[in-house]
Amino acid sequence: MTLALPRPATPDDLFACLDRLGVAHRTVSHPPLFTVEESQALRGTIPGGHTKNLFLKDKRGTLYLVVALEDAVIDLKGLHRRLSSGESSAGRLSFGSAELMQEVLGVTPGSVTPFAVINDTALRVTVVLDEPMLAHDPLNYHPLVNTMTTAIAPADLLRFLRHTGHEPRRLTVSGGASPD
């Protein structure tokens, strides 16, 4: 006998969670978007900071969701140095597979979003927010599917992440060379 896993949250589940938290959000529907380039066509209709989300893992299997502005330059080869801190050390990073993404975050490639941690009840993912992104208000993310974009204030994103048990790491991970 196999145990059925709980189904991943839907956009309606996410919106209900945001409503319960008193988080203001606005969502726009659009054709499916899979890349930053495709989403740039919506600039005139969706104000605010537009983002990219990198689902990464290191050789030890530690998972990271790095969230930054869409045009942020992130040195993937050196990112592990930026993620290492006094208490923990990140190994070299690679992209997590689509299967792992579905298993842990309940989303498919093209729909990666910080909202997906609503599905990470085992708290396997460390959320890393690129500090420059948090200066934009609102911030725009897919609400678990790539056929919509949801705008949310930076403080409300932090509140949502903490509500799910994910205390985000706020670091500058974009721009320049990685520290040695």
mmCIF file of C-alpha atoms in Angstrom:
data_model
loop_
_atom_site.group_PDB
_atom_site.id
_atom_site.type_symbol
_atom_site.label_atom_id
_atom_site.label_comp_id
_atom_site.label_asym_id
_atom_site.label_seq_id
_atom_site.Cartn_x
_atom_site.Cartn_y
_atom_site.Cartn_z
ATOM 1 C CA MET A 1 0.000 0.000 0.000
ATOM 2 C CA THR A 2 1.367 3.433 -0.944
ATOM 3 C CA LEU A 3 0.482 6.596 0.857
ATOM 4 C CA ALA A 4 -1.015 9.356 -1.238
ATOM 5 C CA LEU A 5 0.932 12.586 -0.984
ATOM 6 C CA PRO A 6 -1.045 15.751 -0.367
ATOM 7 C CA ARG A 7 -1.707 17.640 -3.559
ATOM 8 C CA PRO A 8 0.304 20.788 -4.209
ATOM 9 C CA ALA A 9 -1.389 24.069 -3.392
ATOM 10 C CA THR A 10 -3.302 25.790 -6.178
ATOM 11 C CA PRO A 11 -3.325 29.517 -6.912
ATOM 12 C CA ASP A 12 -6.687 29.706 -5.093
ATOM 13 C CA ASP A 13 -5.086 28.033 -2.041
ATOM 14 C CA LEU A 14 -2.268 30.583 -2.182
ATOM 15 C CA PHE A 15 -4.660 33.543 -2.492
ATOM 16 C CA ALA A 16 -6.702 32.235 0.461
ATOM 17 C CA CYS A 17 -3.502 31.999 2.524
ATOM 18 C CA LEU A 18 -2.517 35.567 1.587
ATOM 19 C CA ASP A 19 -6.032 36.764 2.461
ATOM 20 C CA ARG A 20 -5.867 35.043 5.871
ATOM 21 C CA LEU A 21 -2.576 36.830 6.506
ATOM 22 C CA GLY A 22 -4.097 40.173 5.509
ATOM 23 C CA VAL A 23 -1.659 40.474 2.608
ATOM 24 C CA ALA A 24 -2.730 42.743 -0.229
ATOM 25 C CA HIS A 25 -2.140 41.159 -3.621
ATOM 26 C CA ARG A 26 -3.158 41.801 -7.205
ATOM 27 C CA THR A 27 -3.096 39.168 -9.910
ATOM 28 C CA VAL A 28 -3.095 39.532 -13.688
ATOM 29 C CA SER A 29 -3.821 36.588 -16.009
ATOM 30 C CA HIS A 30 -1.809 36.215 -19.210
ATOM 31 C CA PRO A 31 -0.615 33.574 -21.702
ATOM 32 C CA PRO A 32 1.908 31.075 -20.311
ATOM 33 C CA LEU A 33 5.360 32.565 -19.748
ATOM 34 C CA PHE A 34 8.420 30.358 -19.447
ATOM 35 C CA THR A 35 11.313 32.815 -19.554
ATOM 36 C CA VAL A 36 12.229 36.302 -18.415
ATOM 37 C CA GLU A 37 12.369 37.315 -22.069
ATOM 38 C CA GLU A 38 8.765 36.239 -22.640
ATOM 39 C CA SER A 39 7.579 38.096 -19.566
ATOM 40 C CA GLN A 40 9.186 41.356 -20.663
ATOM 41 C CA ALA A 41 6.372 41.800 -23.196
ATOM 42 C CA LEU A 42 4.039 42.481 -20.226
ATOM 43 C CA ARG A 43 5.977 45.481 -18.922
ATOM 44 C CA GLY A 44 3.293 47.981 -19.881
ATOM 45 C CA THR A 45 0.539 46.152 -17.997
ATOM 46 C CA ILE A 46 2.275 44.968 -14.816
ATOM 47 C CA PRO A 47 4.149 47.610 -12.786
ATOM 48 C CA GLY A 48 6.810 46.878 -10.180
ATOM 49 C CA GLY A 49 9.918 44.745 -9.850
ATOM 50 C CA HIS A 50 9.974 41.717 -12.112
ATOM 51 C CA THR A 51 11.898 38.727 -10.923
ATOM 52 C CA LYS A 52 13.607 35.455 -11.668
ATOM 53 C CA ASN A 53 13.766 32.438 -9.409
ATOM 54 C CA LEU A 54 16.571 29.887 -9.405
ATOM 55 C CA PHE A 55 15.941 26.449 -7.891
ATOM 56 C CA LEU A 56 19.417 25.202 -6.986
ATOM 57 C CA LYS A 57 21.050 22.373 -5.101
ATOM 58 C CA ASP A 58 24.556 21.708 -3.928
ATOM 59 C CA LYS A 59 26.434 18.407 -4.038
ATOM 60 C CA ARG A 60 25.244 17.529 -0.517
ATOM 61 C CA GLY A 61 21.624 17.931 -1.631
ATOM 62 C CA THR A 62 20.988 21.231 0.163
ATOM 63 C CA LEU A 63 18.274 23.097 -1.746
ATOM 64 C CA TYR A 64 18.109 26.828 -2.374
ATOM 65 C CA LEU A 65 15.547 29.085 -4.000
ATOM 66 C CA VAL A 66 17.359 32.249 -5.053
ATOM 67 C CA VAL A 67 15.018 35.113 -5.888
ATOM 68 C CA ALA A 68 16.317 38.238 -7.648
ATOM 69 C CA LEU A 69 15.311 40.939 -10.090
ATOM 70 C CA GLU A 70 14.953 39.594 -13.619
ATOM 71 C CA ASP A 71 18.002 41.469 -14.894
ATOM 72 C CA ALA A 72 20.243 40.648 -11.927
ATOM 73 C CA VAL A 73 23.562 39.125 -12.885
ATOM 74 C CA ILE A 74 24.238 36.120 -10.670
ATOM 75 C CA ASP A 75 27.549 34.271 -10.862
ATOM 76 C CA LEU A 76 26.397 30.662 -10.434
ATOM 77 C CA LYS A 77 29.980 29.372 -10.245
ATOM 78 C CA GLY A 78 30.764 31.648 -7.298
ATOM 79 C CA LEU A 79 27.326 31.824 -5.689
ATOM 80 C CA HIS A 80 28.204 29.122 -3.150
ATOM 81 C CA ARG A 81 30.749 31.542 -1.602
ATOM 82 C CA ARG A 82 28.064 34.192 -1.149
ATOM 83 C CA LEU A 83 25.707 31.654 0.419
ATOM 84 C CA SER A 84 28.304 30.360 2.866
ATOM 85 C CA SER A 85 28.170 31.912 6.305
ATOM 86 C CA GLY A 86 29.935 31.371 9.596
ATOM 87 C CA GLU A 87 27.561 28.589 10.585
ATOM 88 C CA SER A 88 27.125 26.848 7.250
ATOM 89 C CA SER A 89 28.985 26.272 4.047
ATOM 90 C CA ALA A 90 27.319 25.846 0.682
ATOM 91 C CA GLY A 91 28.826 23.519 -1.882
ATOM 92 C CA ARG A 92 29.041 24.254 -5.574
ATOM 93 C CA LEU A 93 25.568 24.740 -7.025
ATOM 94 C CA SER A 94 23.659 23.338 -9.958
ATOM 95 C CA PHE A 95 20.053 23.610 -11.041
ATOM 96 C CA GLY A 96 17.638 21.226 -9.350
ATOM 97 C CA SER A 97 15.837 18.836 -11.675
ATOM 98 C CA ALA A 98 12.245 19.325 -12.768
ATOM 99 C CA GLU A 99 11.323 16.174 -10.829
ATOM 100 C CA LEU A 100 12.916 17.474 -7.617
ATOM 101 C CA MET A 101 11.243 20.859 -8.120
ATOM 102 C CA GLN A 102 7.848 19.173 -8.481
ATOM 103 C CA GLU A 103 8.480 16.945 -5.463
ATOM 104 C CA VAL A 104 9.623 19.719 -3.112
ATOM 105 C CA LEU A 105 7.910 22.878 -4.401
ATOM 106 C CA GLY A 106 4.942 21.430 -6.271
ATOM 107 C CA VAL A 107 5.621 23.527 -9.380
ATOM 108 C CA THR A 108 7.029 22.925 -12.845
ATOM 109 C CA PRO A 109 9.832 24.780 -14.658
ATOM 110 C CA GLY A 110 8.599 28.188 -15.747
ATOM 111 C CA SER A 111 6.415 28.485 -12.643
ATOM 112 C CA VAL A 112 9.133 28.701 -9.981
ATOM 113 C CA THR A 113 8.259 31.320 -7.394
ATOM 114 C CA PRO A 114 8.857 32.085 -3.730
ATOM 115 C CA PHE A 115 5.140 31.366 -3.252
ATOM 116 C CA ALA A 116 5.926 27.680 -3.952
ATOM 117 C CA VAL A 117 7.370 27.258 -0.457
ATOM 118 C CA ILE A 118 3.734 26.899 0.619
ATOM 119 C CA ASN A 119 4.246 23.314 -0.616
ATOM 120 C CA ASP A 120 7.591 22.784 1.159
ATOM 121 C CA THR A 121 6.134 21.652 4.470
ATOM 122 C CA ALA A 122 9.318 19.668 5.223
ATOM 123 C CA LEU A 123 11.288 22.943 5.067
ATOM 124 C CA ARG A 124 13.874 21.497 2.682
ATOM 125 C CA VAL A 125 14.464 24.740 0.772
ATOM 126 C CA THR A 126 16.466 27.733 1.965
ATOM 127 C CA VAL A 127 14.971 30.891 0.448
ATOM 128 C CA VAL A 128 17.556 33.510 -0.522
ATOM 129 C CA LEU A 129 16.283 36.980 -1.420
ATOM 130 C CA ASP A 130 18.659 39.251 -3.330
ATOM 131 C CA GLU A 131 18.700 42.421 -1.231
ATOM 132 C CA PRO A 132 18.450 44.905 -4.173
ATOM 133 C CA MET A 133 15.150 43.269 -5.215
ATOM 134 C CA LEU A 134 13.526 44.245 -1.920
ATOM 135 C CA ALA A 135 13.811 47.951 -2.803
ATOM 136 C CA HIS A 136 11.052 47.496 -5.416
ATOM 137 C CA ASP A 137 7.386 47.769 -4.537
ATOM 138 C CA PRO A 138 5.458 45.867 -5.627
ATOM 139 C CA LEU A 139 7.311 42.674 -6.493
ATOM 140 C CA ASN A 140 5.866 40.309 -9.106
ATOM 141 C CA TYR A 141 5.854 36.515 -8.987
ATOM 142 C CA HIS A 142 3.909 33.693 -10.578
ATOM 143 C CA PRO A 143 1.272 32.368 -8.154
ATOM 144 C CA LEU A 144 2.314 28.690 -8.623
ATOM 145 C CA VAL A 145 1.419 28.734 -12.345
ATOM 146 C CA ASN A 146 2.950 30.679 -15.221
ATOM 147 C CA THR A 147 -0.363 31.946 -16.597
ATOM 148 C CA MET A 148 -0.693 34.630 -13.932
ATOM 149 C CA THR A 149 1.483 37.202 -12.186
ATOM 150 C CA THR A 150 0.806 38.338 -8.625
ATOM 151 C CA ALA A 151 2.051 41.635 -7.207
ATOM 152 C CA ILE A 152 2.883 41.836 -3.510
ATOM 153 C CA ALA A 153 4.726 44.313 -1.264
ATOM 154 C CA PRO A 154 8.220 43.250 -0.120
ATOM 155 C CA ALA A 155 7.196 43.295 3.563
ATOM 156 C CA ASP A 156 4.224 41.071 2.752
ATOM 157 C CA LEU A 157 6.476 38.623 0.878
ATOM 158 C CA LEU A 158 8.607 38.375 4.022
ATOM 159 C CA ARG A 159 5.501 37.831 6.151
ATOM 160 C CA PHE A 160 4.270 35.069 3.829
ATOM 161 C CA LEU A 161 7.651 33.301 3.791
ATOM 162 C CA ARG A 162 7.889 33.384 7.582
ATOM 163 C CA HIS A 163 4.317 32.096 7.854
ATOM 164 C CA THR A 164 5.358 29.011 5.857
ATOM 165 C CA GLY A 165 8.298 28.446 8.215
ATOM 166 C CA HIS A 166 10.902 29.744 5.751
ATOM 167 C CA GLU A 167 12.971 32.512 7.328
ATOM 168 C CA PRO A 168 14.491 34.066 4.214
ATOM 169 C CA ARG A 169 18.172 34.858 3.945
ATOM 170 C CA ARG A 170 18.570 38.411 2.691
ATOM 171 C CA LEU A 171 21.876 38.727 0.845
ATOM 172 C CA THR A 172 23.274 40.598 -2.094
ATOM 173 C CA VAL A 173 23.852 37.702 -4.472
ATOM 174 C CA SER A 174 23.777 39.696 -7.698
ATOM 175 C CA GLY A 175 26.338 41.872 -9.398
ATOM 176 C CA GLY A 176 30.094 41.980 -9.264
ATOM 177 C CA ALA A 177 32.464 39.201 -8.528
ATOM 178 C CA SER A 178 31.702 36.812 -5.715
ATOM 179 C CA PRO A 179 33.725 37.401 -2.552
ATOM 180 C CA ASP A 180 36.675 35.057 -2.044
#
